[in-house]
């Protein structure tokens, strides 16, 4: 079978959601007598996965990544998020554009991993599925917005050797890692713990600004961000924040239709009878008195959280949370979030401003 596919090199990812890990101290540690260490029992993470027939495709991905020795290191203590064979088949079916059908034999999927997926891509994915610390389900927080846990994946080693892309395990509304359900927990190995996931957890591959600036339904948001940044120099711009590899944000992005509904009254009041569609709204000097940079910036930051907020962790009854606007108006109630769940995913979600009826 011939595969025609384009897979991004995940070693070159520059993605929002990385976190800096700084060395605590260069001071020479004091010398203490070490207590006797009881050798761990059982088999290593790699051997545990290899022994599970339902994890054979992911083990093949680990082998392609060249990380088997690392996860078999008896001196390490890691957490791994491991997708089963069905999850791997869904992933391969998707990235092959359907050229590998879900009904294909396991050998076909295994061959695809071996011959088509680049080693760097496999290493990026597997590294993103590994936390360099043991994390049992009882210790996964239910905090909202989600707390970040660094993986071992450095998306930009030329920027910093200490950079790590983060994951977001949570037990809020069930067990999740980012937006992926955790289906089984606490499979213990001698050098770590395994949690099984319903789908392969893959690292993000774009900055928020890249996502916003290329979406045909977010052209007003892009223009509004540029207007909000006018007169402001980097690094204090919104665009700079959305391009910051160390940032950790959530954007509730108003579509063009939403912006038109918001702006129509102000524009008609300022420029009757010009029709809104005939204007380059945020770059029109005639509107600068109405749509000042400060006003537009306030609108934008009201739509941004300074942390990650996955819809699967939204409250099921409307609850208000602060946004970046609260940095300037601390007493502002923020936005109200509500989610409706199916099985297991959110079927609808609402973000409500205090001014929305």
XYZ file of C-alpha atoms in Angstrom:
357
model
C 0.000 0.000 0.000
C 1.320 3.464 -0.846
C 0.760 6.252 1.635
C 0.660 9.913 0.612
C 0.855 11.952 3.801
C 2.335 15.076 5.304
C 3.306 14.884 8.963
C 4.722 17.846 10.845
C 8.094 17.464 12.548
C 7.065 17.702 16.170
C 10.616 18.437 17.249
C 10.139 21.891 15.694
C 6.851 22.667 17.429
C 6.514 26.202 18.700
C 3.292 25.981 20.713
C 1.523 27.990 23.344
C 1.383 26.117 26.652
C 5.038 25.566 27.335
C 6.393 26.311 30.820
C 9.883 27.253 31.982
C 11.558 24.967 34.498
C 14.366 26.776 36.262
C 17.222 25.101 38.092
C 16.700 25.688 41.796
C 20.296 26.364 42.795
C 23.889 25.839 41.772
C 25.030 25.516 45.386
C 26.942 22.376 46.289
C 24.462 20.183 48.221
C 25.202 19.228 51.793
C 26.262 15.653 52.330
C 23.912 13.341 54.190
C 24.022 9.647 54.904
C 21.578 8.037 52.486
C 18.937 5.753 53.867
C 18.741 2.241 52.484
C 16.536 2.089 49.383
C 14.273 -0.868 48.815
C 14.549 -1.982 45.170
C 11.243 -1.585 43.287
C 9.270 -4.676 42.455
C 7.554 -5.532 39.197
C 8.576 -4.677 35.654
C 9.395 -1.348 34.038
C 7.053 0.930 32.111
C 8.363 -0.307 28.765
C 8.083 -3.958 29.740
C 4.568 -3.368 31.102
C 3.393 -1.834 27.820
C 5.156 -4.523 25.782
C 3.367 -7.233 27.763
C -0.087 -5.787 26.959
C -1.487 -6.975 23.583
C -3.953 -4.073 23.556
C -1.057 -1.578 23.693
C 1.028 -3.143 20.920
C 0.612 -0.275 18.430
C 1.644 2.361 20.944
C 4.661 0.232 21.863
C 5.543 0.261 18.166
C 5.345 4.075 18.256
C 7.653 4.134 21.304
C 10.111 1.926 19.433
C 9.977 4.239 16.399
C 10.613 7.170 18.749
C 13.726 5.469 20.110
C 12.535 5.842 23.696
C 12.259 2.239 24.876
C 15.523 2.388 26.820
C 14.447 5.641 28.479
C 11.135 4.272 29.783
C 12.878 1.072 30.884
C 15.416 2.993 32.973
C 15.011 1.533 36.495
C 16.316 4.745 38.082
C 13.558 6.926 36.592
C 10.031 7.455 37.900
C 7.614 8.673 35.226
C 3.921 8.880 34.439
C 2.774 7.770 30.980
C -0.522 8.383 29.192
C -0.953 5.356 26.940
C -3.616 4.961 24.214
C -4.830 1.470 23.396
C -4.849 -0.057 19.925
C -8.268 1.365 18.992
C -7.084 4.858 19.857
C -3.935 4.344 17.793
C -5.985 3.094 14.856
C -8.181 6.196 14.998
C -5.058 8.370 14.992
C -3.440 6.575 12.055
C -6.686 6.519 10.113
C -6.906 10.301 10.571
C -3.316 11.234 9.699
C -3.333 8.914 6.678
C -6.389 10.689 5.315
C -8.348 7.453 5.527
C -5.842 5.503 3.465
C -5.441 3.105 6.379
C -9.017 1.968 7.076
C -10.036 1.177 10.635
C -10.815 -2.398 9.614
C -7.268 -3.014 8.383
C -5.230 -5.720 10.178
C -3.016 -4.636 13.047
C 0.024 -5.436 10.909
C -0.952 -2.685 8.457
C -1.119 -0.104 11.248
C 2.155 -1.351 12.668
C 3.773 -1.076 9.237
C 2.486 2.477 8.850
C 4.094 3.480 12.149
C 7.376 1.867 11.178
C 7.642 3.115 7.604
C 5.700 6.405 7.416
C 5.747 8.285 10.719
C 9.071 10.165 11.044
C 11.206 9.314 14.057
C 11.165 12.942 15.231
C 7.360 13.033 15.080
C 7.073 9.786 17.021
C 9.542 11.078 19.615
C 7.588 14.330 19.972
C 4.297 12.520 20.537
C 5.640 9.951 22.999
C 7.627 12.591 24.894
C 4.452 14.654 25.278
C 2.788 11.593 26.842
C 5.440 11.318 29.586
C 5.546 13.317 32.815
C 8.884 13.192 34.671
C 7.173 12.437 37.974
C 4.824 9.787 39.375
C 1.199 10.969 39.354
C -1.384 8.590 40.780
C -5.050 9.315 40.102
C -5.653 10.185 43.765
C -3.145 13.045 43.397
C -4.534 14.484 40.144
C -6.254 17.746 41.116
C -9.800 18.744 40.205
C -8.771 22.394 39.986
C -10.373 24.637 37.376
C -8.883 26.191 35.302
C -6.489 23.324 34.855
C -3.091 23.097 36.528
C -0.170 22.494 34.136
C 2.127 19.500 34.441
C 5.302 19.606 32.310
C 5.977 16.725 29.960
C 9.502 15.782 28.899
C 8.984 17.366 25.448
C 11.067 20.458 24.770
C 9.420 22.103 21.725
C 12.207 24.643 21.171
C 15.568 23.606 22.628
C 17.278 26.471 20.808
C 15.164 28.904 22.852
C 15.904 27.221 26.184
C 17.163 23.852 27.330
C 14.691 24.063 30.214
C 11.559 24.599 28.118
C 8.856 21.932 28.497
C 5.484 21.565 26.822
C 2.762 21.119 29.420
C -0.141 18.711 29.787
C -3.235 19.233 31.914
C -4.397 16.190 33.886
C -7.555 16.758 35.920
C -10.269 14.882 37.781
C -12.831 17.649 37.324
C -16.002 16.148 35.750
C -14.287 12.767 35.436
C -10.675 11.935 34.613
C -9.008 13.773 31.743
C -5.649 14.764 30.358
C -6.265 18.075 28.582
C -9.382 17.312 26.493
C -8.854 13.522 26.300
C -10.728 11.106 28.623
C -8.633 8.836 30.841
C -10.186 5.382 30.643
C -8.111 3.457 33.212
C -5.773 4.658 35.940
C -2.897 3.614 38.140
C -1.353 0.697 36.296
C 1.833 0.626 38.349
C 5.271 -0.331 37.051
C 8.562 -0.551 38.885
C 9.618 2.864 37.584
C 6.338 4.720 37.196
C 2.628 4.587 36.550
C 0.454 4.250 33.426
C -2.933 5.836 32.747
C -4.799 4.683 29.640
C -6.483 7.251 27.405
C -9.382 7.055 24.967
C -7.382 8.798 22.229
C -3.748 9.616 21.545
C -2.729 12.796 23.362
C -0.836 14.893 20.806
C 1.051 18.154 21.383
C -0.280 21.448 19.997
C 1.510 22.702 16.906
C 0.578 26.379 16.526
C 0.614 29.598 18.489
C -2.759 31.139 19.329
C -1.962 34.068 17.050
C -1.305 31.735 14.107
C -4.648 30.064 14.743
C -6.542 33.363 14.976
C -4.813 35.157 12.106
C -5.498 32.375 9.573
C -9.167 31.698 10.424
C -11.550 33.217 7.840
C -14.240 33.601 10.517
C -11.965 35.532 12.888
C -10.890 38.424 10.659
C -12.539 41.007 12.942
C -10.789 39.549 15.984
C -7.461 39.743 14.171
C -8.124 43.362 13.196
C -9.292 44.185 16.731
C -6.082 42.799 18.228
C -4.040 44.916 15.804
C -6.109 47.988 16.745
C -5.693 47.250 20.464
C -1.936 47.000 19.950
C -1.645 50.284 18.036
C 0.670 52.619 19.866
C 1.968 49.803 22.076
C 5.432 48.395 21.562
C 6.460 44.787 22.068
C 6.670 42.860 24.313
C 3.553 44.438 25.820
C 1.259 43.750 22.879
C -1.610 41.281 22.758
C -0.166 39.769 19.599
C 3.118 39.303 21.438
C 1.318 37.463 24.234
C -0.428 35.225 21.715
C 2.964 34.439 20.167
C 4.724 33.862 23.501
C 6.011 30.314 23.850
C 5.880 30.663 27.631
C 2.272 31.858 27.751
C -0.618 29.733 28.944
C -3.889 31.224 27.753
C -7.470 30.469 26.737
C -9.154 32.700 24.142
C -12.927 32.864 23.806
C -12.805 34.046 20.198
C -15.751 36.104 18.877
C -16.516 35.292 15.250
C -16.961 37.963 12.588
C -20.747 37.696 12.998
C -20.418 38.292 16.741
C -18.255 41.365 16.199
C -20.659 42.791 13.631
C -23.521 42.445 16.089
C -21.487 44.239 18.762
C -20.181 47.044 16.547
C -23.160 47.835 14.354
C -24.754 50.303 16.775
C -21.559 52.182 17.524
C -20.605 52.438 13.866
C -24.008 53.605 12.653
C -24.051 56.184 15.420
C -20.653 57.500 14.328
C -20.980 57.242 10.558
C -24.608 57.170 9.422
C -25.525 55.933 6.893
C -22.373 53.971 5.949
C -22.941 50.222 6.010
C -20.721 48.183 8.280
C -19.651 45.817 5.512
C -18.195 48.765 3.587
C -15.773 49.672 6.357
C -12.386 48.430 7.389
C -13.666 48.860 10.905
C -10.637 48.799 13.162
C -8.283 50.602 10.765
C -10.700 53.397 9.766
C -9.492 56.727 11.274
C -13.088 57.993 11.266
C -13.886 55.399 13.934
C -10.853 55.954 16.152
C -12.873 58.187 18.467
C -15.430 55.417 18.990
C -13.158 52.374 18.816
C -10.167 53.650 20.740
C -7.236 51.310 21.237
C -8.012 51.177 24.969
C -11.686 50.323 24.370
C -10.838 47.594 21.875
C -8.150 46.191 24.156
C -10.683 45.992 26.993
C -13.031 44.017 24.742
C -10.264 41.610 23.738
C -8.842 40.949 27.210
C -12.365 40.303 28.509
C -12.278 37.271 26.194
C -8.961 35.853 27.479
C -8.134 33.674 30.477
C -4.590 33.757 31.781
C -4.571 29.940 31.983
C -5.969 26.839 30.271
C -9.697 26.164 30.425
C -10.890 23.046 28.597
C -14.638 22.781 28.081
C -14.698 19.310 29.662
C -13.812 21.034 32.935
C -16.417 23.812 32.690
C -18.945 23.817 35.543
C -22.385 22.325 34.832
C -24.082 25.313 36.458
C -23.116 28.843 35.440
C -20.120 30.026 37.457
C -18.196 33.266 36.963
C -14.413 33.342 36.577
C -12.043 36.309 36.148
C -10.424 37.113 32.809
C -7.427 39.290 31.941
C -9.753 42.300 32.262
C -9.626 41.768 36.016
C -5.988 42.880 35.932
C -7.316 46.400 35.354
C -10.694 46.019 37.080
C -10.140 43.610 39.994
C -13.773 43.687 41.141
C -15.200 42.739 37.739
C -17.198 39.475 37.970
C -15.592 37.999 34.842
C -17.434 35.631 32.517
C -19.939 32.907 33.311
C -19.106 29.417 32.061
C -21.511 26.494 31.655
C -21.144 23.077 30.026
C -23.644 20.368 29.116
C -22.240 16.841 28.960
C -23.029 13.844 26.812
C -21.026 10.609 27.155
C -18.260 11.452 27.807
C -17.764 14.764 26.042
C -19.275 18.226 26.331
C -22.147 18.624 23.871
C -22.547 22.373 24.353
C -20.851 25.171 26.253
C -21.724 28.767 27.020
C -19.491 31.755 27.790
C -21.642 34.595 29.148
C -20.535 38.160 29.748
C -22.172 40.278 32.418
C -23.684 42.413 29.667
C -25.222 39.482 27.792
C -28.920 38.893 28.343
